[in-house]
Amino acid sequence: MNRSDLVEVIAKDKNIARRQAERAVNAVFGAIADAMHAGDRVEIRGFGSFTTRDREAYVGRNPRTGTQVKVPSKRLPFFRVGKDLKDRINGDD
Amino acid sequence: MTKADLVEAVYHRLDGFSKKESADIVESIFETMKETLSRGDKIKISGFGNFEVKHKNKRPGRNPQTGEQIIITERRVLKFKPSQVLKNALNV
């Protein structure tokens, strides 16, 4: 399932225009990304939570050439599955 | 941020929908994703990331509290792989 498949299902399920469903889907993922950009944690009960971790800059090496490269500090996204979804994926419910 | 904040974001982005309707739409989005993943199908959201169900075989493990050897049963786990677009977006 990709973004447009999801939009399609929502439009049918809620009986709304595809354009509206698309806006809603984009708003959801856009808002999650914005929150993570701000370093906020996003928790969706029963689905999971999105968090970020900040990584310090370090001096690495290009493994092919051995030259030193500076890797800048960065913020990375993480997802942790919620209990309800975890159990459903395992068929435990 | 919680689901209520996402409802708010959706509500502001749509025209002619009530808060309640926005909440139903957000609910439908996550429920659809949960059903899809429960079937073992993957979800690819371009510009955000992929959610994929992976199969894990059973393996020997240990209770870290007692040191007792146990078998970790086979299971299915959900992996999220963030897209490069999202990773870049977090750092601008």
mmCIF file with all atom_site columns, C-alpha atoms in Angstrom:
data_model
loop_
_atom_site.group_PDB
_atom_site.id
_atom_site.type_symbol
_atom_site.label_atom_id
_atom_site.label_alt_id
_atom_site.label_comp_id
_atom_site.label_asym_id
_atom_site.label_entity_id
_atom_site.label_seq_id
_atom_site.pdbx_PDB_ins_code
_atom_site.Cartn_x
_atom_site.Cartn_y
_atom_site.Cartn_z
_atom_site.occupancy
_atom_site.B_iso_or_equiv
_atom_site.pdbx_formal_charge
_atom_site.auth_seq_id
_atom_site.auth_comp_id
_atom_site.auth_asym_id
_atom_site.auth_atom_id
_atom_site.pdbx_PDB_model_num
ATOM 1   C CA . MET A 1 1  ? 0.000   0.000   0.000  1.00 0.00 ? 1  MET A CA 1
ATOM 2   C CA . ASN A 1 2  ? 1.346   3.422   -0.912 1.00 0.00 ? 2  ASN A CA 1
ATOM 3   C CA . ARG A 1 3  ? 0.210   6.967   -0.223 1.00 0.00 ? 3  ARG A CA 1
ATOM 4   C CA . SER A 1 4  ? -2.365  7.063   -3.041 1.00 0.00 ? 4  SER A CA 1
ATOM 5   C CA . ASP A 1 5  ? -3.769  3.629   -2.105 1.00 0.00 ? 5  ASP A CA 1
ATOM 6   C CA . LEU A 1 6  ? -4.256  4.929   1.426  1.00 0.00 ? 6  LEU A CA 1
ATOM 7   C CA . VAL A 1 7  ? -5.978  8.072   0.111  1.00 0.00 ? 7  VAL A CA 1
ATOM 8   C CA . GLU A 1 8  ? -8.264  5.861   -1.992 1.00 0.00 ? 8  GLU A CA 1
ATOM 9   C CA . VAL A 1 9  ? -9.287  3.708   0.994  1.00 0.00 ? 9  VAL A CA 1
ATOM 10  C CA . ILE A 1 10 ? -9.980  6.756   3.195  1.00 0.00 ? 10 ILE A CA 1
ATOM 11  C CA . ALA A 1 11 ? -12.066 8.445   0.471  1.00 0.00 ? 11 ALA A CA 1
ATOM 12  C CA . LYS A 1 12 ? -14.200 5.305   0.101  1.00 0.00 ? 12 LYS A CA 1
ATOM 13  C CA . ASP A 1 13 ? -14.426 4.543   3.815  1.00 0.00 ? 13 ASP A CA 1
ATOM 14  C CA . LYS A 1 14 ? -15.463 8.076   4.799  1.00 0.00 ? 14 LYS A CA 1
ATOM 15  C CA . ASN A 1 15 ? -17.351 8.777   1.564  1.00 0.00 ? 15 ASN A CA 1
ATOM 16  C CA . ILE A 1 16 ? -15.413 11.987  0.914  1.00 0.00 ? 16 ILE A CA 1
ATOM 17  C CA . ALA A 1 17 ? -13.775 13.448  -2.189 1.00 0.00 ? 17 ALA A CA 1
ATOM 18  C CA . ARG A 1 18 ? -10.369 11.989  -3.043 1.00 0.00 ? 18 ARG A CA 1
ATOM 19  C CA . ARG A 1 19 ? -8.917  15.503  -2.869 1.00 0.00 ? 19 ARG A CA 1
ATOM 20  C CA . GLN A 1 20 ? -10.102 15.904  0.726  1.00 0.00 ? 20 GLN A CA 1
ATOM 21  C CA . ALA A 1 21 ? -8.784  12.470  1.697  1.00 0.00 ? 21 ALA A CA 1
ATOM 22  C CA . GLU A 1 22 ? -5.441  13.387  0.134  1.00 0.00 ? 22 GLU A CA 1
ATOM 23  C CA . ARG A 1 23 ? -5.290  16.615  2.129  1.00 0.00 ? 23 ARG A CA 1
ATOM 24  C CA . ALA A 1 24 ? -6.065  14.722  5.334  1.00 0.00 ? 24 ALA A CA 1
ATOM 25  C CA . VAL A 1 25 ? -3.373  12.086  4.712  1.00 0.00 ? 25 VAL A CA 1
ATOM 26  C CA . ASN A 1 26 ? -0.829  14.776  3.834  1.00 0.00 ? 26 ASN A CA 1
ATOM 27  C CA . ALA A 1 27 ? -1.808  16.793  6.917  1.00 0.00 ? 27 ALA A CA 1
ATOM 28  C CA . VAL A 1 28 ? -1.242  13.775  9.179  1.00 0.00 ? 28 VAL A CA 1
ATOM 29  C CA . PHE A 1 29 ? 2.227   12.883  7.896  1.00 0.00 ? 29 PHE A CA 1
ATOM 30  C CA . GLY A 1 30 ? 3.149   16.562  7.501  1.00 0.00 ? 30 GLY A CA 1
ATOM 31  C CA . ALA A 1 31 ? 2.202   17.312  11.110 1.00 0.00 ? 31 ALA A CA 1
ATOM 32  C CA . ILE A 1 32 ? 4.149   14.289  12.387 1.00 0.00 ? 32 ILE A CA 1
ATOM 33  C CA . ALA A 1 33 ? 7.221   15.385  10.415 1.00 0.00 ? 33 ALA A CA 1
ATOM 34  C CA . ASP A 1 34 ? 6.882   18.974  11.688 1.00 0.00 ? 34 ASP A CA 1
ATOM 35  C CA . ALA A 1 35 ? 6.671   17.793  15.298 1.00 0.00 ? 35 ALA A CA 1
ATOM 36  C CA . MET A 1 36 ? 9.760   15.621  14.849 1.00 0.00 ? 36 MET A CA 1
ATOM 37  C CA . HIS A 1 37 ? 11.574  18.543  13.259 1.00 0.00 ? 37 HIS A CA 1
ATOM 38  C CA . ALA A 1 38 ? 10.895  20.451  16.492 1.00 0.00 ? 38 ALA A CA 1
ATOM 39  C CA . GLY A 1 39 ? 12.217  17.468  18.466 1.00 0.00 ? 39 GLY A CA 1
ATOM 40  C CA . ASP A 1 40 ? 8.751   16.613  19.814 1.00 0.00 ? 40 ASP A CA 1
ATOM 41  C CA . ARG A 1 41 ? 7.530   13.104  20.439 1.00 0.00 ? 41 ARG A CA 1
ATOM 42  C CA . VAL A 1 42 ? 4.354   12.065  18.627 1.00 0.00 ? 42 VAL A CA 1
ATOM 43  C CA . GLU A 1 43 ? 2.307   9.385   20.326 1.00 0.00 ? 43 GLU A CA 1
ATOM 44  C CA . ILE A 1 44 ? -0.603  7.695   18.568 1.00 0.00 ? 44 ILE A CA 1
ATOM 45  C CA . ARG A 1 45 ? -2.276  5.377   21.072 1.00 0.00 ? 45 ARG A CA 1
ATOM 46  C CA . GLY A 1 46 ? -2.603  1.857   19.726 1.00 0.00 ? 46 GLY A CA 1
ATOM 47  C CA . PHE A 1 47 ? -0.425  2.585   16.712 1.00 0.00 ? 47 PHE A CA 1
ATOM 48  C CA . GLY A 1 48 ? 2.956   3.712   17.957 1.00 0.00 ? 48 GLY A CA 1
ATOM 49  C CA . SER A 1 49 ? 5.143   6.667   18.714 1.00 0.00 ? 49 SER A CA 1
ATOM 50  C CA . PHE A 1 50 ? 7.549   8.720   16.642 1.00 0.00 ? 50 PHE A CA 1
ATOM 51  C CA . THR A 1 51 ? 10.611  10.117  18.361 1.00 0.00 ? 51 THR A CA 1
ATOM 52  C CA . THR A 1 52 ? 13.887  11.685  17.363 1.00 0.00 ? 52 THR A CA 1
ATOM 53  C CA . ARG A 1 53 ? 17.413  11.147  18.613 1.00 0.00 ? 53 ARG A CA 1
ATOM 54  C CA . ASP A 1 54 ? 20.169  13.688  18.214 1.00 0.00 ? 54 ASP A CA 1
ATOM 55  C CA . ARG A 1 55 ? 23.549  12.453  17.041 1.00 0.00 ? 55 ARG A CA 1
ATOM 56  C CA . GLU A 1 56 ? 26.777  14.314  17.755 1.00 0.00 ? 56 GLU A CA 1
ATOM 57  C CA . ALA A 1 57 ? 29.116  15.198  14.917 1.00 0.00 ? 57 ALA A CA 1
ATOM 58  C CA . TYR A 1 58 ? 32.074  12.831  14.497 1.00 0.00 ? 58 TYR A CA 1
ATOM 59  C CA . VAL A 1 59 ? 35.030  12.263  12.222 1.00 0.00 ? 59 VAL A CA 1
ATOM 60  C CA . GLY A 1 60 ? 34.412  9.215   10.084 1.00 0.00 ? 60 GLY A CA 1
ATOM 61  C CA . ARG A 1 61 ? 36.168  7.537   7.251  1.00 0.00 ? 61 ARG A CA 1
ATOM 62  C CA . ASN A 1 62 ? 35.157  6.704   3.732  1.00 0.00 ? 62 ASN A CA 1
ATOM 63  C CA . PRO A 1 63 ? 35.546  2.898   3.952  1.00 0.00 ? 63 PRO A CA 1
ATOM 64  C CA . ARG A 1 64 ? 36.520  2.640   0.296  1.00 0.00 ? 64 ARG A CA 1
ATOM 65  C CA . THR A 1 65 ? 39.228  5.292   0.156  1.00 0.00 ? 65 THR A CA 1
ATOM 66  C CA . GLY A 1 66 ? 40.138  5.645   3.829  1.00 0.00 ? 66 GLY A CA 1
ATOM 67  C CA . THR A 1 67 ? 39.926  9.432   3.658  1.00 0.00 ? 67 THR A CA 1
ATOM 68  C CA . GLN A 1 68 ? 38.689  11.223  6.748  1.00 0.00 ? 68 GLN A CA 1
ATOM 69  C CA . VAL A 1 69 ? 35.315  12.904  6.529  1.00 0.00 ? 69 VAL A CA 1
ATOM 70  C CA . LYS A 1 70 ? 33.544  15.087  9.050  1.00 0.00 ? 70 LYS A CA 1
ATOM 71  C CA . VAL A 1 71 ? 30.041  13.802  9.722  1.00 0.00 ? 71 VAL A CA 1
ATOM 72  C CA . PRO A 1 72 ? 27.881  16.693  10.986 1.00 0.00 ? 72 PRO A CA 1
ATOM 73  C CA . SER A 1 73 ? 25.534  16.396  13.970 1.00 0.00 ? 73 SER A CA 1
ATOM 74  C CA . LYS A 1 74 ? 22.041  15.367  12.981 1.00 0.00 ? 74 LYS A CA 1
ATOM 75  C CA . ARG A 1 75 ? 18.569  14.528  14.192 1.00 0.00 ? 75 ARG A CA 1
ATOM 76  C CA . LEU A 1 76 ? 17.279  11.056  13.295 1.00 0.00 ? 76 LEU A CA 1
ATOM 77  C CA . PRO A 1 77 ? 13.674  9.791   13.249 1.00 0.00 ? 77 PRO A CA 1
ATOM 78  C CA . PHE A 1 78 ? 12.609  6.624   15.095 1.00 0.00 ? 78 PHE A CA 1
ATOM 79  C CA . PHE A 1 79 ? 9.340   4.728   15.338 1.00 0.00 ? 79 PHE A CA 1
ATOM 80  C CA . ARG A 1 80 ? 8.293   2.428   18.150 1.00 0.00 ? 80 ARG A CA 1
ATOM 81  C CA . VAL A 1 81 ? 5.286   0.201   17.549 1.00 0.00 ? 81 VAL A CA 1
ATOM 82  C CA . GLY A 1 82 ? 2.386   0.455   20.015 1.00 0.00 ? 82 GLY A CA 1
ATOM 83  C CA . LYS A 1 83 ? 1.179   -2.544  21.993 1.00 0.00 ? 83 LYS A CA 1
ATOM 84  C CA . ASP A 1 84 ? -2.165  -2.922  20.236 1.00 0.00 ? 84 ASP A CA 1
ATOM 85  C CA . LEU A 1 85 ? -0.609  -2.940  16.760 1.00 0.00 ? 85 LEU A CA 1
ATOM 86  C CA . LYS A 1 86 ? 2.289   -5.147  17.876 1.00 0.00 ? 86 LYS A CA 1
ATOM 87  C CA . ASP A 1 87 ? -0.159  -7.761  19.148 1.00 0.00 ? 87 ASP A CA 1
ATOM 88  C CA . ARG A 1 88 ? -2.307  -7.569  16.027 1.00 0.00 ? 88 ARG A CA 1
ATOM 89  C CA . ILE A 1 89 ? 0.711   -8.043  13.759 1.00 0.00 ? 89 ILE A CA 1
ATOM 90  C CA . ASN A 1 90 ? 1.620   -11.134 15.757 1.00 0.00 ? 90 ASN A CA 1
ATOM 91  C CA . GLY A 1 91 ? -1.948  -12.420 15.658 1.00 0.00 ? 91 GLY A CA 1
ATOM 92  C CA . ASP A 1 92 ? -2.128  -12.380 19.454 1.00 0.00 ? 92 ASP A CA 1
ATOM 93  C CA . ASP A 1 93 ? -5.557  -10.805 19.727 1.00 0.00 ? 93 ASP A CA 1
ATOM 94  C CA . MET B 2 1  ? 1.956   15.633  20.210 1.00 0.00 ? 1  MET B CA 1
ATOM 95  C CA . THR B 2 2  ? -1.056  13.314  20.377 1.00 0.00 ? 2  THR B CA 1
ATOM 96  C CA . LYS B 2 3  ? -3.817  12.179  18.052 1.00 0.00 ? 3  LYS B CA 1
ATOM 97  C CA . ALA B 2 4  ? -5.890  15.208  19.159 1.00 0.00 ? 4  ALA B CA 1
ATOM 98  C CA . ASP B 2 5  ? -3.211  17.530  17.719 1.00 0.00 ? 5  ASP B CA 1
ATOM 99  C CA . LEU B 2 6  ? -3.274  15.599  14.440 1.00 0.00 ? 6  LEU B CA 1
ATOM 100 C CA . VAL B 2 7  ? -7.062  15.995  14.340 1.00 0.00 ? 7  VAL B CA 1
ATOM 101 C CA . GLU B 2 8  ? -6.514  19.736  14.784 1.00 0.00 ? 8  GLU B CA 1
ATOM 102 C CA . ALA B 2 9  ? -4.005  19.807  11.895 1.00 0.00 ? 9  ALA B CA 1
ATOM 103 C CA . VAL B 2 10 ? -6.393  17.909  9.618  1.00 0.00 ? 10 VAL B CA 1
ATOM 104 C CA . TYR B 2 11 ? -9.329  20.103  10.658 1.00 0.00 ? 11 TYR B CA 1
ATOM 105 C CA . HIS B 2 12 ? -7.434  23.253  9.625  1.00 0.00 ? 12 HIS B CA 1
ATOM 106 C CA . ARG B 2 13 ? -6.344  21.759  6.305  1.00 0.00 ? 13 ARG B CA 1
ATOM 107 C CA . LEU B 2 14 ? -9.850  20.691  5.185  1.00 0.00 ? 14 LEU B CA 1
ATOM 108 C CA . ASP B 2 15 ? -12.786 22.843  4.112  1.00 0.00 ? 15 ASP B CA 1
ATOM 109 C CA . GLY B 2 16 ? -16.295 22.177  5.341  1.00 0.00 ? 16 GLY B CA 1
ATOM 110 C CA . PHE B 2 17 ? -15.530 19.390  7.793  1.00 0.00 ? 17 PHE B CA 1
ATOM 111 C CA . SER B 2 18 ? -16.324 19.472  11.491 1.00 0.00 ? 18 SER B CA 1
ATOM 112 C CA . LYS B 2 19 ? -13.883 18.535  14.265 1.00 0.00 ? 19 LYS B CA 1
ATOM 113 C CA . LYS B 2 20 ? -15.795 15.301  14.706 1.00 0.00 ? 20 LYS B CA 1
ATOM 114 C CA . GLU B 2 21 ? -15.518 14.461  11.010 1.00 0.00 ? 21 GLU B CA 1
ATOM 115 C CA . SER B 2 22 ? -11.811 15.321  11.048 1.00 0.00 ? 22 SER B CA 1
ATOM 116 C CA . ALA B 2 23 ? -11.365 12.996  14.028 1.00 0.00 ? 23 ALA B CA 1
ATOM 117 C CA . ASP B 2 24 ? -13.162 10.196  12.150 1.00 0.00 ? 24 ASP B CA 1
ATOM 118 C CA . ILE B 2 25 ? -10.870 10.689  9.152  1.00 0.00 ? 25 ILE B CA 1
ATOM 119 C CA . VAL B 2 26 ? -7.722  10.552  11.307 1.00 0.00 ? 26 VAL B CA 1
ATOM 120 C CA . GLU B 2 27 ? -9.093  7.431   13.004 1.00 0.00 ? 27 GLU B CA 1
ATOM 121 C CA . SER B 2 28 ? -9.736  5.855   9.606  1.00 0.00 ? 28 SER B CA 1
ATOM 122 C CA . ILE B 2 29 ? -6.166  6.587   8.475  1.00 0.00 ? 29 ILE B CA 1
ATOM 123 C CA . PHE B 2 30 ? -4.592  4.779   11.431 1.00 0.00 ? 30 PHE B CA 1
ATOM 124 C CA . GLU B 2 31 ? -7.153  1.964   11.407 1.00 0.00 ? 31 GLU B CA 1
ATOM 125 C CA . THR B 2 32 ? -6.509  1.366   7.699  1.00 0.00 ? 32 THR B CA 1
ATOM 126 C CA . MET B 2 33 ? -2.762  1.296   8.331  1.00 0.00 ? 33 MET B CA 1
ATOM 127 C CA . LYS B 2 34 ? -3.198  -1.113  11.240 1.00 0.00 ? 34 LYS B CA 1
ATOM 128 C CA . GLU B 2 35 ? -5.367  -3.471  9.173  1.00 0.00 ? 35 GLU B CA 1
ATOM 129 C CA . THR B 2 36 ? -2.914  -3.393  6.279  1.00 0.00 ? 36 THR B CA 1
ATOM 130 C CA . LEU B 2 37 ? 0.076   -4.168  8.506  1.00 0.00 ? 37 LEU B CA 1
ATOM 131 C CA . SER B 2 38 ? -1.849  -6.865  10.403 1.00 0.00 ? 38 SER B CA 1
ATOM 132 C CA . ARG B 2 39 ? -2.321  -8.658  7.071  1.00 0.00 ? 39 ARG B CA 1
ATOM 133 C CA . GLY B 2 40 ? 1.460   -8.553  6.684  1.00 0.00 ? 40 GLY B CA 1
ATOM 134 C CA . ASP B 2 41 ? 1.366   -5.991  3.867  1.00 0.00 ? 41 ASP B CA 1
ATOM 135 C CA . LYS B 2 42 ? 3.813   -3.111  3.798  1.00 0.00 ? 42 LYS B CA 1
ATOM 136 C CA . ILE B 2 43 ? 2.979   0.580   3.609  1.00 0.00 ? 43 ILE B CA 1
ATOM 137 C CA . LYS B 2 44 ? 5.125   2.988   1.638  1.00 0.00 ? 44 LYS B CA 1
ATOM 138 C CA . ILE B 2 45 ? 4.505   6.668   2.253  1.00 0.00 ? 45 ILE B CA 1
ATOM 139 C CA . SER B 2 46 ? 6.672   8.564   -0.214 1.00 0.00 ? 46 SER B CA 1
ATOM 140 C CA . GLY B 2 47 ? 8.592   11.380  1.440  1.00 0.00 ? 47 GLY B CA 1
ATOM 141 C CA . PHE B 2 48 ? 7.961   9.918   4.912  1.00 0.00 ? 48 PHE B CA 1
ATOM 142 C CA . GLY B 2 49 ? 9.005   6.284   5.140  1.00 0.00 ? 49 GLY B CA 1
ATOM 143 C CA . ASN B 2 50 ? 8.080   2.615   4.835  1.00 0.00 ? 50 ASN B CA 1
ATOM 144 C CA . PHE B 2 51 ? 6.389   0.401   7.415  1.00 0.00 ? 51 PHE B CA 1
ATOM 145 C CA . GLU B 2 52 ? 7.202   -3.254  6.872  1.00 0.00 ? 52 GLU B CA 1
ATOM 146 C CA . VAL B 2 53 ? 6.348   -6.447  8.744  1.00 0.00 ? 53 VAL B CA 1
ATOM 147 C CA . LYS B 2 54 ? 9.389   -8.684  9.153  1.00 0.00 ? 54 LYS B CA 1
ATOM 148 C CA . HIS B 2 55 ? 9.405   -12.318 10.151 1.00 0.00 ? 55 HIS B CA 1
ATOM 149 C CA . LYS B 2 56 ? 11.800  -13.286 12.952 1.00 0.00 ? 56 LYS B CA 1
ATOM 150 C CA . ASN B 2 57 ? 12.806  -16.924 13.492 1.00 0.00 ? 57 ASN B CA 1
ATOM 151 C CA . LYS B 2 58 ? 12.988  -18.367 16.977 1.00 0.00 ? 58 LYS B CA 1
ATOM 152 C CA . ARG B 2 59 ? 16.355  -17.946 18.662 1.00 0.00 ? 59 ARG B CA 1
ATOM 153 C CA . PRO B 2 60 ? 17.948  -18.756 21.994 1.00 0.00 ? 60 PRO B CA 1
ATOM 154 C CA . GLY B 2 61 ? 17.878  -15.972 24.549 1.00 0.00 ? 61 GLY B CA 1
ATOM 155 C CA . ARG B 2 62 ? 18.349  -15.388 28.231 1.00 0.00 ? 62 ARG B CA 1
ATOM 156 C CA . ASN B 2 63 ? 16.319  -13.840 30.983 1.00 0.00 ? 63 ASN B CA 1
ATOM 157 C CA . PRO B 2 64 ? 18.646  -10.974 31.903 1.00 0.00 ? 64 PRO B CA 1
ATOM 158 C CA . GLN B 2 65 ? 17.354  -10.976 35.477 1.00 0.00 ? 65 GLN B CA 1
ATOM 159 C CA . THR B 2 66 ? 17.845  -14.648 36.295 1.00 0.00 ? 66 THR B CA 1
ATOM 160 C CA . GLY B 2 67 ? 20.339  -15.689 33.598 1.00 0.00 ? 67 GLY B CA 1
ATOM 161 C CA . GLU B 2 68 ? 18.001  -18.534 32.726 1.00 0.00 ? 68 GLU B CA 1
ATOM 162 C CA . GLN B 2 69 ? 18.194  -19.766 29.112 1.00 0.00 ? 69 GLN B CA 1
ATOM 163 C CA . ILE B 2 70 ? 14.963  -19.483 27.164 1.00 0.00 ? 70 ILE B CA 1
ATOM 164 C CA . ILE B 2 71 ? 13.825  -19.786 23.560 1.00 0.00 ? 71 ILE B CA 1
ATOM 165 C CA . ILE B 2 72 ? 12.573  -16.556 22.017 1.00 0.00 ? 72 ILE B CA 1
ATOM 166 C CA . THR B 2 73 ? 9.665   -17.736 19.879 1.00 0.00 ? 73 THR B CA 1
ATOM 167 C CA . GLU B 2 74 ? 9.297   -16.852 16.202 1.00 0.00 ? 74 GLU B CA 1
ATOM 168 C CA . ARG B 2 75 ? 7.367   -13.646 15.682 1.00 0.00 ? 75 ARG B CA 1
ATOM 169 C CA . ARG B 2 76 ? 6.467   -10.852 13.326 1.00 0.00 ? 76 ARG B CA 1
ATOM 170 C CA . VAL B 2 77 ? 7.754   -7.372  14.048 1.00 0.00 ? 77 VAL B CA 1
ATOM 171 C CA . LEU B 2 78 ? 7.125   -3.991  12.482 1.00 0.00 ? 78 LEU B CA 1
ATOM 172 C CA . LYS B 2 79 ? 10.064  -2.082  11.051 1.00 0.00 ? 79 LYS B CA 1
ATOM 173 C CA . PHE B 2 80 ? 9.911   1.586   10.107 1.00 0.00 ? 80 PHE B CA 1
ATOM 174 C CA . LYS B 2 81 ? 12.454  2.821   7.604  1.00 0.00 ? 81 LYS B CA 1
ATOM 175 C CA . PRO B 2 82 ? 12.407  6.616   7.371  1.00 0.00 ? 82 PRO B CA 1
ATOM 176 C CA . SER B 2 83 ? 12.778  8.052   3.872  1.00 0.00 ? 83 SER B CA 1
ATOM 177 C CA . GLN B 2 84 ? 15.823  10.147  2.998  1.00 0.00 ? 84 GLN B CA 1
ATOM 178 C CA . VAL B 2 85 ? 13.431  13.056  2.410  1.00 0.00 ? 85 VAL B CA 1
ATOM 179 C CA . LEU B 2 86 ? 12.226  12.868  6.032  1.00 0.00 ? 86 LEU B CA 1
ATOM 180 C CA . LYS B 2 87 ? 15.773  12.522  7.379  1.00 0.00 ? 87 LYS B CA 1
ATOM 181 C CA . ASN B 2 88 ? 16.824  15.602  5.449  1.00 0.00 ? 88 ASN B CA 1
ATOM 182 C CA . ALA B 2 89 ? 13.716  17.527  6.507  1.00 0.00 ? 89 ALA B CA 1
ATOM 183 C CA . LEU B 2 90 ? 14.554  17.007  10.195 1.00 0.00 ? 90 LEU B CA 1
ATOM 184 C CA . ASN B 2 91 ? 17.891  18.742  9.700  1.00 0.00 ? 91 ASN B CA 1
ATOM 185 C CA . VAL B 2 92 ? 17.016  21.966  7.917  1.00 0.00 ? 92 VAL B CA 1
#
